[in-house]
mmCIF file of C-alpha atoms in Angstrom:
data_model
loop_
_atom_site.group_PDB
_atom_site.id
_atom_site.type_symbol
_atom_site.label_atom_id
_atom_site.label_comp_id
_atom_site.label_asym_id
_atom_site.label_seq_id
_atom_site.Cartn_x
_atom_site.Cartn_y
_atom_site.Cartn_z
ATOM 1 C CA UNK A 1 45.399 -25.315 26.893
ATOM 2 C CA UNK A 2 44.873 -22.341 29.150
ATOM 3 C CA UNK A 3 47.526 -19.652 29.356
ATOM 4 C CA UNK A 4 48.099 -20.526 33.017
ATOM 5 C CA UNK A 5 48.533 -24.287 32.530
ATOM 6 C CA UNK A 6 52.193 -24.008 33.473
ATOM 7 C CA UNK A 7 54.601 -25.800 35.707
ATOM 8 C CA UNK A 8 56.367 -23.186 37.838
ATOM 9 C CA UNK A 9 59.849 -24.329 38.836
ATOM 10 C CA UNK A 10 61.708 -22.301 41.438
ATOM 11 C CA UNK A 11 65.200 -23.403 40.520
ATOM 12 C CA UNK A 12 67.649 -24.446 43.199
ATOM 13 C CA UNK A 13 71.322 -24.153 42.514
ATOM 14 C CA UNK A 14 73.092 -23.991 45.908
ATOM 15 C CA UNK A 15 75.359 -26.962 46.120
ATOM 16 C CA UNK A 16 75.371 -29.439 43.292
ATOM 17 C CA UNK A 17 71.597 -29.836 42.857
ATOM 18 C CA UNK A 18 69.001 -29.317 40.116
ATOM 19 C CA UNK A 19 70.569 -26.835 37.701
ATOM 20 C CA UNK A 20 74.129 -28.029 38.310
ATOM 21 C CA UNK A 21 73.073 -31.667 37.950
ATOM 22 C CA UNK A 22 71.266 -30.950 34.676
ATOM 23 C CA UNK A 23 74.336 -29.186 33.294
ATOM 24 C CA UNK A 24 76.572 -32.036 34.468
ATOM 25 C CA UNK A 25 74.343 -34.663 32.847
ATOM 26 C CA UNK A 26 74.219 -32.670 29.603
ATOM 27 C CA UNK A 27 78.009 -32.454 29.609
ATOM 28 C CA UNK A 28 78.525 -36.150 30.437
ATOM 29 C CA UNK A 29 76.116 -37.224 27.680
ATOM 30 C CA UNK A 30 77.795 -34.872 25.180
ATOM 31 C CA UNK A 31 74.675 -32.732 24.740
ATOM 32 C CA UNK A 32 76.738 -29.786 25.991
ATOM 33 C CA UNK A 33 80.233 -29.328 24.604
ATOM 34 C CA UNK A 34 83.248 -28.222 26.609
ATOM 35 C CA UNK A 35 83.705 -25.157 24.389
ATOM 36 C CA UNK A 36 80.084 -24.112 25.000
ATOM 37 C CA UNK A 37 80.625 -24.197 28.778
ATOM 38 C CA UNK A 38 83.943 -22.354 28.458
ATOM 39 C CA UNK A 39 82.268 -19.671 26.299
ATOM 40 C CA UNK A 40 79.409 -19.369 28.783
ATOM 41 C CA UNK A 41 81.937 -18.928 31.592
ATOM 42 C CA UNK A 42 83.676 -16.127 29.671
ATOM 43 C CA UNK A 43 80.338 -14.454 29.075
ATOM 44 C CA UNK A 44 79.444 -14.635 32.780
ATOM 45 C CA UNK A 45 82.822 -13.244 33.851
ATOM 46 C CA UNK A 46 82.121 -10.137 31.780
ATOM 47 C CA UNK A 47 78.728 -9.559 33.483
ATOM 48 C CA UNK A 48 78.864 -6.165 35.228
ATOM 49 C CA UNK A 49 75.210 -5.170 35.650
ATOM 50 C CA UNK A 50 73.136 -6.968 38.253
ATOM 51 C CA UNK A 51 69.436 -6.989 38.982
ATOM 52 C CA UNK A 52 69.988 -6.920 42.766
ATOM 53 C CA UNK A 53 72.156 -3.789 42.539
ATOM 54 C CA UNK A 54 69.676 -1.854 40.448
ATOM 55 C CA UNK A 55 66.193 -2.746 41.709
ATOM 56 C CA UNK A 56 64.665 -3.077 45.156
ATOM 57 C CA UNK A 57 61.332 -4.065 46.651
ATOM 58 C CA UNK A 58 59.207 -0.984 47.133
ATOM 59 C CA UNK A 59 56.796 -0.465 50.023
ATOM 60 C CA UNK A 60 53.981 1.863 49.095
ATOM 61 C CA UNK A 61 51.911 3.212 51.982
ATOM 62 C CA UNK A 62 48.294 4.195 51.530
ATOM 63 C CA UNK A 63 45.835 6.089 53.691
ATOM 64 C CA UNK A 64 43.502 3.096 53.678
ATOM 65 C CA UNK A 65 42.755 1.170 56.853
ATOM 66 C CA UNK A 66 41.260 -2.311 57.006
ATOM 67 C CA UNK A 67 40.026 -3.581 60.355
ATOM 68 C CA UNK A 68 42.565 -1.441 62.204
ATOM 69 C CA UNK A 69 45.477 -2.286 59.884
ATOM 70 C CA UNK A 70 47.054 0.252 57.557
ATOM 71 C CA UNK A 71 47.147 -0.949 53.954
ATOM 72 C CA UNK A 72 50.626 -1.104 52.414
ATOM 73 C CA UNK A 73 51.504 -2.485 48.994
ATOM 74 C CA UNK A 74 54.771 -4.199 48.114
ATOM 75 C CA UNK A 75 56.050 -4.041 44.567
ATOM 76 C CA UNK A 76 58.490 -6.746 43.598
ATOM 77 C CA UNK A 77 60.575 -6.118 40.472
ATOM 78 C CA UNK A 78 60.525 -8.998 37.988
ATOM 79 C CA UNK A 79 62.631 -9.611 34.890
ATOM 80 C CA UNK A 80 60.808 -11.731 32.295
ATOM 81 C CA UNK A 81 62.095 -13.415 29.131
ATOM 82 C CA UNK A 82 60.145 -15.552 26.691
ATOM 83 C CA UNK A 83 61.977 -18.595 25.354
ATOM 84 C CA UNK A 84 61.105 -21.239 22.756
ATOM 85 C CA UNK A 85 58.014 -23.454 23.082
ATOM 86 C CA UNK A 86 56.166 -20.887 25.241
ATOM 87 C CA UNK A 87 58.654 -21.442 28.057
ATOM 88 C CA UNK A 88 59.568 -18.348 30.020
ATOM 89 C CA UNK A 89 62.024 -17.421 32.705
ATOM 90 C CA UNK A 90 61.640 -14.855 35.458
ATOM 91 C CA UNK A 91 63.980 -13.358 37.992
ATOM 92 C CA UNK A 92 62.001 -11.915 40.895
ATOM 93 C CA UNK A 93 63.339 -9.902 43.789
ATOM 94 C CA UNK A 94 61.682 -11.340 46.906
ATOM 95 C CA UNK A 95 61.991 -11.192 50.656
ATOM 96 C CA UNK A 96 63.739 -14.220 52.097
ATOM 97 C CA UNK A 97 61.742 -16.624 54.240
ATOM 98 C CA UNK A 98 64.500 -16.739 56.832
ATOM 99 C CA UNK A 99 66.068 -13.385 57.403
ATOM 100 C CA UNK A 100 65.590 -9.720 56.796
ATOM 101 C CA UNK A 101 67.242 -9.345 53.394
ATOM 102 C CA UNK A 102 65.729 -9.774 49.972
ATOM 103 C CA UNK A 103 67.223 -11.797 47.161
ATOM 104 C CA UNK A 104 66.555 -12.590 43.524
ATOM 105 C CA UNK A 105 64.810 -15.883 42.811
ATOM 106 C CA UNK A 106 64.804 -17.574 39.405
ATOM 107 C CA UNK A 107 61.715 -19.327 38.045
ATOM 108 C CA UNK A 108 61.161 -21.287 34.879
ATOM 109 C CA UNK A 109 57.607 -21.571 33.558
ATOM 110 C CA UNK A 110 57.035 -24.671 31.450
ATOM 111 C CA UNK A 111 53.736 -25.315 29.641
ATOM 112 C CA UNK A 112 52.183 -28.588 30.802
ATOM 113 C CA UNK A 113 51.985 -29.648 27.139
ATOM 114 C CA UNK A 114 55.823 -29.647 27.038
ATOM 115 C CA UNK A 115 56.081 -32.269 29.790
ATOM 116 C CA UNK A 116 57.150 -35.818 28.998
ATOM 117 C CA UNK A 117 55.337 -37.081 32.082
ATOM 118 C CA UNK A 118 52.624 -35.240 33.996
ATOM 119 C CA UNK A 119 50.372 -33.969 31.228
ATOM 120 C CA UNK A 120 47.436 -35.010 33.410
ATOM 121 C CA UNK A 121 48.196 -31.812 35.393
ATOM 122 C CA UNK A 122 46.456 -29.899 32.612
ATOM 123 C CA UNK A 123 43.658 -27.760 34.037
ATOM 124 C CA UNK A 124 44.334 -28.471 37.708
ATOM 125 C CA UNK A 125 46.728 -27.744 40.568
ATOM 126 C CA UNK A 126 49.428 -30.309 41.317
ATOM 127 C CA UNK A 127 49.195 -32.291 44.537
ATOM 128 C CA UNK A 128 52.062 -32.455 47.022
ATOM 129 C CA UNK A 129 54.905 -34.650 45.711
ATOM 130 C CA UNK A 130 53.277 -35.008 42.308
ATOM 131 C CA UNK A 131 55.889 -35.323 39.554
ATOM 132 C CA UNK A 132 56.188 -33.747 36.140
ATOM 133 C CA UNK A 133 59.087 -34.698 33.892
ATOM 134 C CA UNK A 134 60.591 -32.521 31.201
ATOM 135 C CA UNK A 135 63.729 -32.629 29.070
ATOM 136 C CA UNK A 136 65.351 -29.197 28.763
ATOM 137 C CA UNK A 137 67.520 -28.233 25.831
ATOM 138 C CA UNK A 138 71.039 -26.957 26.457
ATOM 139 C CA UNK A 139 69.813 -23.603 25.112
ATOM 140 C CA UNK A 140 67.185 -23.368 27.882
ATOM 141 C CA UNK A 141 69.707 -24.428 30.530
ATOM 142 C CA UNK A 142 72.150 -21.761 29.360
ATOM 143 C CA UNK A 143 69.400 -19.115 29.543
ATOM 144 C CA UNK A 144 68.707 -20.181 33.135
ATOM 145 C CA UNK A 145 72.419 -19.866 33.953
ATOM 146 C CA UNK A 146 72.448 -16.406 32.352
ATOM 147 C CA UNK A 147 69.402 -15.399 34.408
ATOM 148 C CA UNK A 148 71.125 -16.467 37.622
ATOM 149 C CA UNK A 149 74.298 -14.611 36.619
ATOM 150 C CA UNK A 150 72.278 -11.465 35.965
ATOM 151 C CA UNK A 151 70.494 -11.729 39.325
ATOM 152 C CA UNK A 152 73.402 -10.743 41.592
ATOM 153 C CA UNK A 153 77.204 -10.860 41.829
ATOM 154 C CA UNK A 154 76.943 -13.818 44.234
ATOM 155 C CA UNK A 155 74.638 -15.724 41.893
ATOM 156 C CA UNK A 156 77.045 -15.070 39.006
ATOM 157 C CA UNK A 157 80.004 -16.311 41.043
ATOM 158 C CA UNK A 158 78.049 -19.429 42.013
ATOM 159 C CA UNK A 159 77.269 -20.121 38.335
ATOM 160 C CA UNK A 160 80.952 -19.737 37.468
ATOM 161 C CA UNK A 161 81.857 -22.189 40.232
ATOM 162 C CA UNK A 162 79.347 -24.736 38.871
ATOM 163 C CA UNK A 163 80.777 -24.393 35.352
ATOM 164 C CA UNK A 164 84.365 -24.730 36.615
ATOM 165 C CA UNK A 165 83.438 -27.806 38.658
ATOM 166 C CA UNK A 166 81.875 -29.487 35.615
ATOM 167 C CA UNK A 167 84.903 -28.702 33.447
ATOM 168 C CA UNK A 168 87.366 -30.234 35.930
#
């Protein structure tokens, strides 16, 4: 397996999709205990340092010109954490597609070998609408929640709302 044979998942969490649904399913099937979610909520409420408040995208101008265009580099800060089974998580500060602001995005990188379905992706790029299936542990899900909570105050508040909704 090549180092780059990974599934890159840009995790959605707005509304009750993807991450929230996985947490809900884990809770309903008793893979995640009530106390674990309550403890995670307490941990998130104490979060005071945020990636978005500390780091920004940097524009670095050069004196180089290419075909009449001035060359400028953008440096995007990225937080990276290695997890079990060669899975990693990244929080990257990126410009929004729609709008002028920048925001942190959370990605999970899953080795193709860890997939339940979709191992035929090994060594090639996925086609549009191609599916890979994977079963995350509660530990991985909690690390994703922590990454979101670290990203910005708004992300943290959204994670707390998801946890509170599940516990109701």
